[in-house]
Coordinates of C-alpha atoms in Angstrom, one line a residue:
M14 CA 0.0 0.0 0.0
L15 CA 1.5 3.4 -1.1
A16 CA 1.8 6.1 1.5
A17 CA -0.2 9.3 0.8
A18 CA 1.9 12.2 -0.4
L19 CA 2.5 15.0 2.0
P20 CA 1.1 18.4 1.1
D21 CA 3.3 21.5 0.8
L22 CA 4.0 22.2 4.4
E23 CA 5.2 25.8 3.7
S24 CA 1.7 26.7 2.5
L25 CA -0.1 25.4 5.6
D26 CA -1.2 27.7 8.4
I27 CA -1.1 26.7 12.0
E28 CA -4.5 25.1 12.2
A29 CA -4.0 23.1 9.0
M30 CA -0.6 21.9 10.3
K31 CA -2.3 20.7 13.6
A32 CA -5.0 18.9 11.7
L33 CA -2.4 17.2 9.6
V34 CA -0.3 16.1 12.6
I35 CA -3.5 14.7 14.3
E36 CA -4.5 12.8 11.2
Q37 CA -1.0 11.3 10.8
H38 CA -0.9 10.3 14.4
E39 CA -4.3 8.6 14.3
R40 CA -3.3 6.7 11.2
F41 CA -0.1 5.7 12.7
T42 CA -1.8 4.5 15.9
R43 CA -4.3 2.5 13.9
T44 CA -1.5 0.8 12.0
L45 CA 0.4 0.0 15.2
N46 CA -2.7 -1.5 16.9
S47 CA -3.5 -3.6 13.8
R48 CA 0.0 -4.9 13.7
A49 CA 0.2 -5.6 17.4
G50 CA -3.0 -7.5 17.1
E51 CA -1.7 -9.5 14.2
I52 CA 1.6 -10.2 15.9
E53 CA -0.3 -11.4 19.0
R54 CA -2.5 -13.6 16.8
L55 CA 0.5 -15.1 15.0
V56 CA 2.5 -15.7 18.2
L57 CA -0.4 -17.6 19.7
L58 CA -0.9 -19.5 16.4
V59 CA 2.8 -20.5 16.3
A60 CA 2.7 -21.7 19.9
K61 CA -0.4 -23.8 19.2
L62 CA 1.1 -25.3 16.1
N63 CA 4.4 -26.1 17.9
Q64 CA 2.4 -27.9 20.5
M65 CA 0.6 -29.9 17.9
L66 CA 3.8 -30.6 16.1
F67 CA 5.9 -31.7 19.0
G68 CA 3.2 -32.9 21.4
R69 CA 2.4 -36.2 19.5
K70 CA 4.7 -38.5 17.6
S71 CA 4.0 -42.0 16.2
E72 CA 5.2 -44.2 13.4
K73 CA 2.7 -44.4 10.5
V74 CA 3.1 -48.1 9.9
L75 CA 2.6 -49.0 13.6
R76 CA -0.5 -46.8 13.6
Q77 CA -2.0 -48.6 10.6
I78 CA -1.2 -52.0 12.1
E79 CA -2.8 -51.1 15.4
Q80 CA -5.9 -49.8 13.7
L81 CA -6.3 -53.1 11.8
E82 CA -5.9 -54.9 15.1
F83 CA -8.7 -52.8 16.6
Q84 CA -11.0 -53.2 13.6
L85 CA -10.6 -57.0 13.9
E86 CA -11.1 -56.9 17.6
D87 CA -14.4 -55.0 17.3
L88 CA -15.6 -57.4 14.6
Q89 CA -14.9 -60.3 16.9
V90 CA -16.7 -58.7 19.9
A91 CA -19.7 -57.8 17.7
S92 CA -19.9 -61.5 16.6
A93 CA -19.8 -62.5 20.2
V94 CA -22.7 -60.2 21.0
E95 CA -24.8 -61.6 18.1
E96 CA -24.0 -65.1 19.2
T97 CA -25.1 -64.3 22.8
Q98 CA -28.3 -62.8 21.6
A99 CA -29.0 -65.8 19.4
E100 CA -28.4 -68.2 22.2
A101 CA -30.8 -66.2 24.4
A102 CA -33.5 -66.6 21.8
A103 CA -33.0 -70.3 21.2
E104 CA -30.7 -72.4 23.4
R105 CA -28.0 -74.1 21.4
P106 CA -27.3 -77.8 22.3
A107 CA -24.1 -78.4 24.1
A108 CA -23.0 -81.0 21.5
A109 CA -22.8 -78.2 19.0
K110 CA -20.0 -76.4 20.8
P111 CA -16.4 -77.2 19.8
R112 CA -14.2 -79.1 22.1
R113 CA -12.4 -76.8 24.5
R114 CA -8.7 -77.1 25.3
P115 CA -8.1 -78.3 28.9
L116 CA -6.9 -75.7 31.4
P117 CA -3.2 -75.6 32.0
E118 CA -2.1 -78.3 34.5
H119 CA 0.6 -76.0 36.1
L120 CA -1.9 -73.6 37.5
P121 CA -2.9 -74.0 41.2
R122 CA -6.3 -75.6 41.8
E123 CA -8.7 -74.2 44.4
I124 CA -11.4 -76.9 45.0
H125 CA -14.9 -75.8 46.0
T126 CA -17.1 -78.7 47.0
H127 CA -20.9 -78.1 46.8
M128 CA -22.8 -80.6 49.0
P129 CA -26.5 -81.0 48.8
G130 CA -28.4 -79.2 51.5
H131 CA -29.8 -82.5 52.8
D132 CA -28.6 -84.9 55.4
A133 CA -31.1 -87.5 54.3
C134 CA -33.0 -88.3 51.1
P135 CA -35.6 -85.6 50.5
D136 CA -38.1 -88.2 49.2
C137 CA -38.0 -91.0 51.8
G138 CA -35.6 -89.8 54.5
G139 CA -33.2 -92.6 53.8
R140 CA -29.4 -92.4 54.4
L141 CA -27.4 -90.9 51.5
R142 CA -24.2 -92.6 50.3
E143 CA -21.6 -91.3 47.8
L144 CA -22.3 -92.3 44.2
G145 CA -19.8 -90.2 42.2
E146 CA -19.3 -86.6 41.4
D147 CA -19.4 -84.0 38.6
V148 CA -16.4 -81.8 38.1
A149 CA -16.2 -78.6 36.2
E150 CA -13.3 -76.2 36.0
M151 CA -13.4 -72.4 35.5
L152 CA -10.4 -70.2 34.9
E153 CA -10.2 -67.3 37.4
Y154 CA -7.9 -64.3 37.8
V155 CA -6.8 -63.0 41.2
R156 CA -5.1 -59.7 41.0
A157 CA -2.1 -60.4 38.7
S158 CA -2.2 -64.2 39.0
F159 CA -4.2 -67.0 37.5
K160 CA -5.7 -70.0 39.3
V161 CA -8.3 -72.6 38.4
L162 CA -11.4 -73.0 40.5
R163 CA -12.5 -76.6 40.5
H164 CA -16.1 -76.9 41.4
V165 CA -16.8 -80.5 42.7
R166 CA -20.4 -81.6 43.2
P167 CA -20.6 -85.0 44.8
K168 CA -23.4 -87.3 43.8
L169 CA -25.2 -89.0 46.7
S170 CA -27.6 -91.8 46.3
C171 CA -30.3 -93.0 48.8
D172 CA -30.0 -96.5 50.3
G173 CA -33.8 -96.6 50.6
C174 CA -35.1 -95.5 47.2
D175 CA -32.0 -95.0 44.9
R176 CA -32.8 -91.2 44.6
I177 CA -29.7 -89.3 43.5
V178 CA -29.1 -86.0 45.3
Q179 CA -26.6 -83.4 44.1
A180 CA -26.0 -79.7 44.7
P181 CA -27.0 -77.5 41.7
A182 CA -24.1 -76.3 39.5
P183 CA -23.0 -72.8 40.5
S184 CA -23.9 -70.2 37.9
R185 CA -21.3 -68.5 35.7
P186 CA -21.3 -64.9 34.4
I187 CA -21.3 -66.3 30.8
D188 CA -23.3 -69.5 30.4
R189 CA -20.9 -72.5 30.0
G190 CA -18.1 -69.9 29.8
L191 CA -14.6 -70.6 30.9
A192 CA -13.9 -67.3 32.5
G193 CA -14.6 -66.4 36.1
P194 CA -15.9 -63.0 37.2
G195 CA -12.5 -61.8 38.4
L196 CA -10.9 -62.7 35.0
L197 CA -13.7 -61.0 33.1
A198 CA -13.5 -57.9 35.3
H199 CA -9.7 -57.8 34.7
V200 CA -10.1 -58.1 30.9
L201 CA -12.7 -55.3 30.8
V202 CA -10.7 -52.9 33.1
S203 CA -7.5 -53.6 31.2
K204 CA -9.2 -52.8 27.9
Y205 CA -11.3 -49.7 28.9
A206 CA -9.5 -48.3 31.9
D207 CA -5.9 -49.3 31.3
H208 CA -6.2 -49.0 27.5
L209 CA -4.7 -52.4 26.7
P210 CA -6.2 -53.8 23.5
L211 CA -7.2 -57.5 23.6
Y212 CA -4.3 -58.6 21.3
R213 CA -1.9 -57.0 23.8
Q214 CA -3.6 -58.7 26.7
S215 CA -3.4 -62.0 24.9
D216 CA 0.4 -61.6 24.6
I217 CA 0.6 -60.8 28.3
Y218 CA -1.4 -63.9 29.4
A219 CA 0.7 -66.0 27.1
R220 CA 3.8 -65.0 29.0
E221 CA 2.1 -66.5 32.1
G222 CA 1.6 -69.8 30.3
V223 CA -2.1 -69.3 29.6
D224 CA -3.2 -69.4 26.0
L225 CA -6.1 -67.0 25.5
D226 CA -6.3 -65.8 21.9
R227 CA -7.9 -62.6 21.0
S228 CA -11.1 -64.1 19.6
T229 CA -11.7 -65.8 23.0
L230 CA -11.2 -62.5 24.8
A231 CA -13.4 -60.7 22.3
G232 CA -16.2 -63.3 22.9
W233 CA -16.0 -62.6 26.6
V234 CA -16.1 -58.8 26.1
G235 CA -19.2 -59.2 23.8
A236 CA -21.1 -61.5 26.1
T237 CA -20.3 -59.4 29.2
S238 CA -21.3 -56.2 27.6
E239 CA -24.7 -57.8 26.9
L240 CA -24.9 -59.0 30.5
L241 CA -24.2 -55.5 31.9
K242 CA -26.7 -53.6 29.7
P243 CA -29.4 -53.3 32.3
L244 CA -26.9 -52.0 34.8
V245 CA -25.7 -49.3 32.4
E246 CA -29.3 -48.3 31.8
A247 CA -29.8 -48.0 35.5
V248 CA -26.8 -45.6 35.7
R249 CA -28.3 -43.5 32.9
D250 CA -31.6 -43.3 34.7
H251 CA -30.0 -42.2 37.9
V252 CA -27.9 -39.5 36.2
L253 CA -30.8 -38.1 34.2
S254 CA -33.0 -37.9 37.3
A255 CA -30.9 -35.0 38.6
T256 CA -31.8 -31.3 38.5
K257 CA -28.2 -30.3 37.5
L258 CA -25.9 -31.9 35.0
H259 CA -22.4 -31.4 33.7
A260 CA -22.1 -32.2 30.0
D261 CA -19.2 -32.3 27.5
D262 CA -18.1 -34.3 24.5
T263 CA -14.9 -35.3 22.7
P264 CA -14.1 -36.6 19.3
V265 CA -13.3 -40.3 18.8
P266 CA -11.7 -41.4 15.5
V267 CA -13.6 -44.5 14.3
L268 CA -12.6 -46.9 11.5
A269 CA -15.1 -46.7 8.7
P270 CA -16.2 -50.2 7.6
G271 CA -14.7 -51.5 4.4
N272 CA -12.2 -49.0 3.3
G273 CA -9.9 -48.8 6.4
K274 CA -10.3 -45.0 6.5
T275 CA -11.5 -43.1 9.6
K276 CA -14.4 -41.0 10.4
T277 CA -15.0 -38.9 13.6
G278 CA -17.5 -40.2 16.1
R279 CA -18.4 -38.6 19.4
L280 CA -18.4 -39.6 23.0
W281 CA -20.8 -37.5 25.2
T282 CA -20.5 -37.5 29.0
Y283 CA -23.2 -36.4 31.5
V284 CA -22.2 -36.2 35.1
R285 CA -24.3 -36.0 38.2
D286 CA -22.3 -34.9 41.2
D287 CA -23.8 -32.6 43.9
R288 CA -21.3 -33.4 46.6
P289 CA -19.7 -29.9 46.4
S290 CA -23.1 -28.5 47.5
G291 CA -23.4 -30.9 50.4
D292 CA -25.8 -33.3 48.8
P293 CA -25.3 -36.9 49.8
T294 CA -26.9 -38.3 46.6
A295 CA -24.5 -40.7 44.9
P296 CA -22.5 -39.2 42.0
A297 CA -22.5 -41.0 38.7
V298 CA -21.5 -40.5 35.0
W299 CA -23.3 -41.7 31.9
F300 CA -21.5 -41.9 28.5
A301 CA -23.2 -42.0 25.2
Y302 CA -21.7 -42.6 21.7
S303 CA -22.8 -41.2 18.4
P304 CA -21.4 -41.4 14.9
D305 CA -21.4 -37.6 14.5
R306 CA -21.8 -34.3 16.5
K307 CA -25.2 -33.2 15.3
G308 CA -27.3 -31.2 17.7
E309 CA -30.0 -33.9 17.6
R310 CA -27.7 -36.2 19.6
P311 CA -27.8 -34.3 22.9
R312 CA -31.5 -33.5 22.3
E313 CA -32.1 -37.2 22.1
H314 CA -30.0 -37.9 25.2
L315 CA -31.7 -35.2 27.3
K316 CA -35.2 -35.3 25.9
L317 CA -36.6 -36.2 29.4
Y318 CA -34.2 -34.1 31.4
R319 CA -35.3 -31.0 33.3
G320 CA -32.9 -28.6 35.1
A321 CA -29.6 -26.9 34.8
L322 CA -27.0 -27.9 32.2
Q323 CA -23.5 -26.8 32.7
A324 CA -21.7 -27.1 29.4
D325 CA -19.4 -25.4 26.9
A326 CA -20.4 -23.1 24.1
Y327 CA -21.2 -25.9 21.6
A328 CA -24.0 -24.7 19.3
G329 CA -25.7 -28.1 19.4
F330 CA -26.6 -27.5 23.0
H331 CA -28.4 -24.1 22.3
H332 CA -31.6 -25.8 21.0
L333 CA -32.0 -27.5 24.4
Y334 CA -32.6 -24.1 26.0
E335 CA -35.4 -22.9 23.7
A336 CA -38.3 -24.7 25.5
G337 CA -37.2 -23.3 28.9
T338 CA -37.1 -26.7 30.6
I339 CA -33.3 -26.8 30.5
Y340 CA -31.3 -23.7 31.3
K341 CA -27.7 -22.9 30.5
V342 CA -24.9 -22.6 33.0
A343 CA -21.5 -21.6 31.5
C344 CA -18.0 -22.5 32.7
W345 CA -15.5 -20.1 34.1
A346 CA -12.7 -22.6 33.5
H347 CA -13.4 -22.2 29.7
A348 CA -13.3 -18.4 30.0
R349 CA -10.1 -18.5 32.0
R350 CA -8.5 -20.9 29.5
K351 CA -8.9 -18.3 26.7
F352 CA -6.8 -15.8 28.7
H353 CA -4.4 -18.4 29.9
E354 CA -3.5 -19.6 26.4
I355 CA -2.8 -16.0 25.3
H356 CA -0.8 -15.4 28.4
L357 CA 1.5 -18.4 27.8
A358 CA 2.2 -17.2 24.3
H359 CA 2.2 -13.5 24.8
A360 CA 1.8 -12.3 28.4
S361 CA 0.4 -8.9 29.0
P362 CA -1.0 -6.8 31.9
T363 CA -4.5 -7.5 30.6
T364 CA -4.2 -11.3 30.6
S365 CA -2.5 -11.2 34.0
Q366 CA -5.3 -9.2 35.5
A367 CA -8.0 -11.3 34.0
I368 CA -6.4 -14.5 35.4
E369 CA -6.0 -12.9 38.8
R370 CA -9.6 -11.7 38.9
I371 CA -10.9 -15.2 38.0
A372 CA -8.6 -16.7 40.6
A373 CA -10.3 -14.6 43.3
L374 CA -13.6 -16.2 42.4
Y375 CA -12.1 -19.6 42.7
A376 CA -10.7 -18.8 46.1
I377 CA -14.2 -18.2 47.4
E378 CA -15.4 -21.5 45.9
A379 CA -12.6 -23.4 47.7
E380 CA -13.8 -22.1 51.0
I381 CA -17.4 -23.0 50.6
R382 CA -17.0 -26.4 48.8
G383 CA -19.2 -29.0 50.6
S384 CA -21.4 -26.4 52.3
R385 CA -25.2 -26.4 51.9
P386 CA -26.7 -24.6 48.9
E387 CA -28.2 -21.7 51.0
I388 CA -24.8 -21.0 52.6
R389 CA -23.0 -21.1 49.3
K390 CA -25.5 -18.7 47.8
T391 CA -25.3 -16.2 50.7
I392 CA -21.5 -16.1 50.6
R393 CA -21.4 -15.8 46.8
Q394 CA -23.9 -12.9 46.8
A395 CA -21.9 -11.1 49.4
R396 CA -18.4 -11.7 48.1
A397 CA -18.4 -13.0 44.5
R398 CA -21.2 -10.7 43.1
P399 CA -19.2 -7.4 43.8
L400 CA -16.1 -9.0 42.2
L401 CA -18.1 -10.0 39.1
D402 CA -19.8 -6.6 38.7
N403 CA -16.4 -4.9 38.9
M404 CA -14.9 -7.4 36.5
R405 CA -17.6 -6.8 33.9
R406 CA -17.0 -3.0 34.0
W407 CA -13.2 -3.7 33.6
L408 CA -13.7 -6.1 30.7
E409 CA -16.0 -3.6 28.9
A410 CA -13.6 -0.7 29.4
T411 CA -10.6 -2.8 28.3
L412 CA -12.3 -4.1 25.2
A413 CA -12.9 -0.6 24.0
K414 CA -9.1 0.0 24.0
L415 CA -8.1 -3.1 22.1
S416 CA -8.0 -3.9 18.4
A417 CA -11.1 -5.8 17.5
K418 CA -9.0 -8.4 15.8
S419 CA -6.8 -9.2 18.7
D420 CA -7.0 -12.6 20.6
T421 CA -7.3 -10.8 23.9
A422 CA -10.4 -8.9 22.6
A423 CA -11.8 -12.3 21.4
A424 CA -11.3 -13.7 24.9
I425 CA -13.1 -10.8 26.5
R426 CA -16.0 -11.0 24.0
Y427 CA -16.3 -14.7 24.8
A428 CA -16.8 -13.9 28.5
L429 CA -19.1 -10.9 28.0
S430 CA -21.4 -12.7 25.5
R431 CA -22.0 -15.4 28.0
W432 CA -22.1 -13.2 31.1
R433 CA -25.6 -14.3 32.3
A434 CA -24.7 -18.0 32.0
L435 CA -21.3 -17.4 33.6
T436 CA -22.8 -15.6 36.7
R437 CA -25.8 -17.8 37.2
Y438 CA -24.0 -19.9 39.7
V439 CA -24.0 -16.9 42.1
D440 CA -27.8 -17.0 42.4
D441 CA -28.0 -20.8 43.0
G442 CA -26.0 -22.6 45.6
Q443 CA -26.4 -26.0 43.9
L444 CA -24.6 -24.8 40.8
E445 CA -20.8 -24.9 40.2
I446 CA -18.5 -22.2 39.0
D447 CA -17.2 -24.5 36.2
N448 CA -17.7 -27.7 34.2
N449 CA -14.6 -29.5 35.5
A450 CA -16.7 -32.5 36.6
A451 CA -17.4 -33.3 33.0
E452 CA -13.9 -32.6 31.9
R453 CA -12.5 -35.0 34.5
A454 CA -14.8 -37.7 33.3
L455 CA -13.5 -37.4 29.8
R456 CA -9.8 -37.8 30.8
V457 CA -10.1 -41.6 30.5
V458 CA -11.2 -41.1 26.9
A459 CA -8.3 -38.8 26.2
L460 CA -5.8 -41.3 27.6
G461 CA -7.3 -44.2 25.7
R462 CA -7.3 -42.2 22.5
K463 CA -3.6 -41.5 23.0
N464 CA -2.8 -45.2 23.6
Y465 CA -4.9 -46.9 21.0
L466 CA -5.8 -44.1 18.7
F467 CA -9.2 -45.2 17.3
A468 CA -12.3 -47.2 18.0
G469 CA -12.8 -50.1 15.6
S470 CA -16.4 -49.5 14.8
D471 CA -19.6 -47.6 15.9
S472 CA -20.6 -50.7 17.9
G473 CA -17.2 -50.6 19.6
G474 CA -17.8 -46.9 20.5
E475 CA -21.1 -47.9 22.0
R476 CA -19.5 -50.6 24.1
A477 CA -16.8 -48.2 25.2
A478 CA -19.4 -45.7 26.3
A479 CA -21.2 -48.4 28.4
M480 CA -18.0 -49.5 30.1
Y481 CA -16.8 -45.9 30.7
S482 CA -20.2 -45.3 32.4
L483 CA -19.7 -48.2 34.9
L484 CA -16.0 -47.7 35.5
G485 CA -16.4 -43.9 35.9
S486 CA -19.3 -44.2 38.3
A487 CA -17.4 -46.7 40.4
K488 CA -14.5 -44.4 40.7
L489 CA -16.7 -41.4 41.5
N490 CA -18.0 -43.5 44.5
G491 CA -14.5 -44.3 45.7
L492 CA -14.5 -47.9 44.5
D493 CA -11.8 -49.9 42.7
P494 CA -13.4 -50.5 39.3
E495 CA -12.0 -54.0 38.9
I496 CA -13.2 -55.1 42.4
Y497 CA -16.6 -53.5 41.7
L498 CA -17.0 -55.3 38.3
H499 CA -15.8 -58.6 39.9
Q500 CA -18.6 -58.4 42.5
V501 CA -21.2 -57.4 39.9
L502 CA -20.3 -60.3 37.6
E503 CA -20.4 -62.7 40.5
R504 CA -24.0 -61.9 41.1
I505 CA -25.6 -60.5 38.0
A506 CA -26.4 -63.8 36.2
D507 CA -28.7 -64.9 39.0
H508 CA -29.8 -61.3 40.0
P509 CA -33.5 -60.4 39.3
I510 CA -33.8 -57.6 36.7
S511 CA -36.3 -55.9 39.0
R512 CA -33.6 -55.3 41.5
I513 CA -30.8 -54.2 39.2
N514 CA -30.3 -51.1 41.3
D515 CA -28.9 -53.2 44.0
L516 CA -25.8 -53.6 41.8
L517 CA -25.1 -49.9 41.3
P518 CA -21.7 -48.8 42.7
W519 CA -23.1 -46.8 45.6
N520 CA -25.3 -49.8 46.7
L521 CA -22.2 -52.1 46.7
A522 CA -19.9 -49.6 48.4
L523 CA -20.2 -51.3 51.9
H524 CA -19.0 -54.6 50.4
T525 CA -16.2 -53.3 48.2
P526 CA -12.7 -52.1 49.5
P527 CA -12.1 -48.5 48.7
V528 CA -9.5 -47.3 46.2
P529 CA -6.1 -46.9 48.0
S530 CA -5.2 -43.2 48.5

């Protein structure tokens, strides 16, 4: 752009000279502000790109191999689910099953003998004598070691009438399945909490002298996921019966069927946790998977929900607020993050002051965490409200001085445009200052995505959501997820569906050791 030519200065009077100087100064100031904003934007962009460039490294070939492994794994689990459903509809004769390899002889045996509950023949009262026994073995896992549980059921015959008496066979989590509840719990937790794919688990077990190929493990995962469905639905019902929810979502790369390419699915999390406001109701988290991020997904998830929704600025949530049955609560952690990212790349007095002002709000929250809602509201009104009113005036005044294109201005506009939702927590002691509960729930997904990169299919994403719901809810209630699943799988096969709530984490807490601190 060519600079404008200066007029003949000798011909200008004093007033014209002053006007020219003012005009040149204003033009120069506008240019400097524009450049400063552009520099700030570019510095922030470079910092973000460097983080993306150096924050994640992997070899392309290894990535492709692992994705193929996951695609195969999900196909095998899906086949197991279909097989389980088919068996439930029409029982398959035992003779149709292939012959199973015997369990390794080198493993220790723990013998459980199941005697009939009768000292005499239930028909005639005659004396019972030993006739023989049925023996069935089940492979079990006990915290980093395998053992074989040998269930022995002596057969007793009556001297008086030849009646044969025998204890019923103990139930198994998977009908006629080889795996005990502890082993199934370990496989599930290793896959979904410790992010170990089944093919890696198979290698680990082989080193212990136990041959469990991936297809066998996949069959167990598929059958167990079907068994646990009613429990996951009970978790969902508990979460959605709340009057305040934390919500968030995260992308999940998913292998598209057939072509080996990837698409982007979505995992949504909804957290119920009112402990910070002194409510003793059990916390829980429900995950849902969808193949896309359309706004209809959260609308379907929350179609029966009524209350406060603490979430980010995702446009798909906006339609939820139109009917008035769900109202928006914004997140100060998101607002602070805008300033913090700029501060890391290009610190300024404005970003420093913004971060300090938000920190003062959080200091109040730390003092009142766990107090009753009415106490929290009273203290917030007295101490946080004046800070927020003052902050708004400062943000508006600061925004007027900044270039509209600067990142700092964008961060300020983000906060001001959501001010009502950001300050709603002051008027309701049940609400939180941020959405960190949902973000914490999603950390397990982020760690898993880093380790195994993709889900193998949409059905694999749905199974992951179900398992994250159970494991996450167990952890929120202070339980070791593996011990919790072990206890559930010991009972669920014989447990009446009408009492499925008995197996929810908070109802098993008294019988499950807590997570070590």
